[in-house]
Coordinates of C-alpha atoms in Angstrom, one line a residue:
M1 CA 81.2 89.7 -40.3
K2 CA 84.5 91.2 -39.3
E3 CA 83.1 94.7 -39.8
W4 CA 80.0 93.9 -37.8
L5 CA 82.1 92.7 -34.9
K6 CA 84.2 95.9 -35.0
K7 CA 81.1 98.0 -35.1
Y8 CA 79.6 96.0 -32.1
W9 CA 82.9 96.3 -30.2
K10 CA 83.0 100.0 -30.8
T11 CA 79.4 100.3 -29.5
L12 CA 80.4 98.4 -26.3
N13 CA 83.4 100.6 -25.8
R14 CA 81.6 103.9 -26.5
P15 CA 81.0 105.8 -23.3
S16 CA 77.4 106.5 -22.2
V17 CA 77.7 109.6 -20.0
H18 CA 80.4 108.3 -17.6
F19 CA 80.8 104.6 -18.3
S20 CA 81.1 102.5 -21.5
L21 CA 78.2 100.3 -22.5
G22 CA 80.4 97.2 -22.0
F23 CA 81.1 98.2 -18.4
L24 CA 77.4 98.8 -17.8
T25 CA 76.5 95.5 -19.3
L26 CA 79.1 93.6 -17.2
G27 CA 78.0 95.6 -14.1
G28 CA 74.4 94.7 -14.8
F29 CA 75.4 91.0 -15.2
I30 CA 77.3 91.0 -11.9
A31 CA 74.5 92.9 -10.1
G32 CA 72.0 90.3 -11.5
I33 CA 74.1 87.4 -10.1
I34 CA 74.3 89.2 -6.7
F35 CA 70.5 89.8 -6.7
W36 CA 69.7 86.2 -7.7
G37 CA 72.0 84.9 -5.0
G38 CA 70.4 87.1 -2.4
F39 CA 66.9 86.2 -3.6
N40 CA 67.7 82.5 -3.6
T41 CA 69.2 82.7 -0.1
A42 CA 66.1 84.5 1.2
M43 CA 63.8 81.9 -0.4
E44 CA 65.9 79.1 1.2
Y45 CA 65.8 80.8 4.6
T46 CA 62.0 80.9 4.4
N47 CA 62.1 77.1 4.2
T48 CA 64.0 76.6 7.4
Q49 CA 62.4 75.2 10.6
Q50 CA 63.6 78.3 12.4
F51 CA 61.7 80.6 10.1
C52 CA 58.5 78.5 10.1
T53 CA 58.4 78.3 13.9
G54 CA 59.5 82.0 14.4
C55 CA 55.9 83.1 15.2
H56 CA 54.0 81.8 18.2
E57 CA 51.0 80.8 16.0
M58 CA 53.0 78.0 14.3
R59 CA 55.3 77.2 17.2
D60 CA 52.5 76.7 19.8
N61 CA 49.9 75.0 17.5
V62 CA 50.9 72.9 14.5
Y63 CA 54.7 72.6 15.4
A64 CA 53.8 71.3 18.9
E65 CA 51.5 68.7 17.2
L66 CA 54.2 67.7 14.7
K67 CA 56.6 66.9 17.6
E68 CA 54.2 64.1 18.6
T69 CA 54.2 62.3 15.2
I70 CA 56.3 59.8 13.3
H71 CA 57.4 62.5 10.9
Y72 CA 59.3 64.2 13.8
S73 CA 60.7 61.3 15.7
N74 CA 61.1 57.8 14.4
R75 CA 63.4 54.8 14.3
S76 CA 65.2 55.8 11.2
G77 CA 66.2 59.3 12.4
V78 CA 64.7 61.1 9.3
R79 CA 62.8 64.2 10.3
A80 CA 60.4 66.2 8.1
K81 CA 60.4 69.9 8.6
C82 CA 57.5 72.2 7.7
S83 CA 58.7 73.0 4.2
D84 CA 59.1 69.3 3.3
C85 CA 55.3 69.0 3.4
H86 CA 54.1 72.5 2.6
V87 CA 56.5 73.7 -0.1
P88 CA 57.3 71.9 -3.3
H89 CA 60.9 71.1 -4.1
D90 CA 60.8 72.0 -7.8
W91 CA 61.7 75.7 -8.3
T92 CA 58.7 76.6 -10.4
Y93 CA 56.2 75.1 -8.1
K94 CA 58.1 76.4 -5.1
M95 CA 57.9 80.0 -6.3
A96 CA 54.1 79.6 -7.1
R97 CA 53.6 78.2 -3.5
K98 CA 55.6 81.1 -2.0
M99 CA 53.5 83.6 -3.9
A100 CA 50.3 81.9 -2.7
A101 CA 51.6 81.7 0.8
S102 CA 52.4 85.4 0.9
K103 CA 48.8 86.1 1.7
E104 CA 49.4 84.2 5.0
V105 CA 51.4 87.3 6.1
W106 CA 48.0 89.2 6.1
G107 CA 46.7 86.6 8.5
K108 CA 49.7 87.3 10.8
I109 CA 49.3 91.0 10.6
F110 CA 45.5 90.9 11.2
G111 CA 45.7 88.2 13.9
T112 CA 43.5 85.6 12.2
I113 CA 44.9 82.8 14.3
N114 CA 46.9 84.6 16.9
T115 CA 45.3 82.7 19.9
R116 CA 44.8 79.0 20.4
E117 CA 41.0 79.6 20.4
K118 CA 41.1 81.4 17.0
F119 CA 43.4 78.6 15.6
L120 CA 41.0 75.9 16.7
E121 CA 38.1 77.9 15.3
N122 CA 39.8 78.0 11.9
R123 CA 41.5 74.5 12.0
R124 CA 38.9 72.9 9.7
R125 CA 39.1 75.6 7.1
L126 CA 42.9 75.6 7.2
A127 CA 43.1 71.8 7.0
E128 CA 40.7 71.7 4.1
H129 CA 42.8 74.2 2.2
E130 CA 45.9 72.1 2.6
W131 CA 44.0 68.9 1.8
S132 CA 42.6 70.3 -1.5
R133 CA 46.1 71.7 -2.4
L134 CA 47.7 68.3 -1.9
K135 CA 44.8 66.5 -3.7
A136 CA 45.2 68.9 -6.7
N137 CA 48.9 68.3 -7.0
N138 CA 48.7 64.5 -6.5
S139 CA 50.4 64.8 -3.1
R140 CA 53.6 66.1 -4.7
E141 CA 55.2 67.0 -1.4
C142 CA 54.5 63.5 0.0
R143 CA 56.1 62.0 -3.0
N144 CA 59.3 63.9 -2.5
C145 CA 60.1 61.4 0.2
H146 CA 57.7 58.5 -0.3
E147 CA 58.2 57.0 -3.8
F148 CA 55.5 54.6 -4.9
D149 CA 57.8 52.6 -7.2
Y150 CA 60.1 51.8 -4.2
M151 CA 57.3 50.7 -1.8
D152 CA 57.7 47.1 -0.5
F153 CA 54.1 46.0 -0.1
T154 CA 55.3 42.8 1.8
R155 CA 56.4 45.0 4.7
Q156 CA 53.2 46.9 4.9
S157 CA 50.0 46.0 6.8
K158 CA 47.4 44.1 4.8
R159 CA 45.1 47.1 4.5
A160 CA 47.9 49.5 3.5
S161 CA 49.2 47.0 0.9
E162 CA 45.8 46.6 -0.6
M163 CA 45.1 50.4 -0.7
H164 CA 48.6 51.3 -2.1
S165 CA 48.6 48.5 -4.8
T166 CA 45.0 49.4 -6.0
A167 CA 43.7 52.9 -5.3
L168 CA 47.1 54.6 -5.2
A169 CA 48.5 52.6 -8.2
S170 CA 45.5 53.3 -10.3
G171 CA 45.5 57.1 -9.6
E172 CA 42.0 56.8 -8.1
K173 CA 43.4 58.1 -4.8
T174 CA 46.4 60.1 -3.7
C175 CA 48.3 60.1 -0.4
I176 CA 46.3 62.8 1.3
D177 CA 43.0 61.0 0.7
C178 CA 43.9 58.4 3.4
H179 CA 46.7 60.1 5.4
K180 CA 44.9 63.3 6.7
G181 CA 46.2 64.0 10.1
I182 CA 49.5 62.3 9.6
A183 CA 51.5 65.2 11.0
H184 CA 48.9 67.3 12.7
E185 CA 45.7 66.8 14.8
L186 CA 42.6 66.5 12.8
P187 CA 39.7 69.0 13.0
D188 CA 36.1 67.9 13.4
M189 CA 35.9 65.4 10.5
S190 CA 32.1 65.2 10.2
G191 CA 31.1 65.3 6.6
V192 CA 34.6 64.5 5.3
E193 CA 34.6 61.7 2.8
G194 CA 36.0 58.4 4.2
W195 CA 35.8 59.5 7.8

């Protein structure tokens, strides 16, 4: 074992062309930390309200609508920002969502919703995409803030208490099934189940 360690140490100290393998390994490790820090900082920046409302398409349409809802201004002072509802908090799911959302850059480049008229024309398609995403992940983003186990059914309306304690508790429904339009105006809802 001692001989193996000496041989390994000799390999690490042996110069490549200009630097030892140990120096290159340490340098690569430090560069990796710097890259990871930069990457993580960039990912976190893309979750800020400033980033999300940086383009007029979001600022003038959905963000303006959000400002009129309980998720923006309420008695408790808790405010949801765009990424709270549209980006998962867990790292793996967050990266998958960021990759999927990268195609939205093409929409920006090609002007898919760059006017109010185009946005309204596409509102139903965009809403259905988000509804199906939330339905597929059991409303994961809603559950980041709204924990079923902590709900006090006695403080809810009769209808909400009945729905939460039956359909939500059994897994038959998820948050988005009943709470479409909770933070944005609804599109034409003709043909949507339950509306």
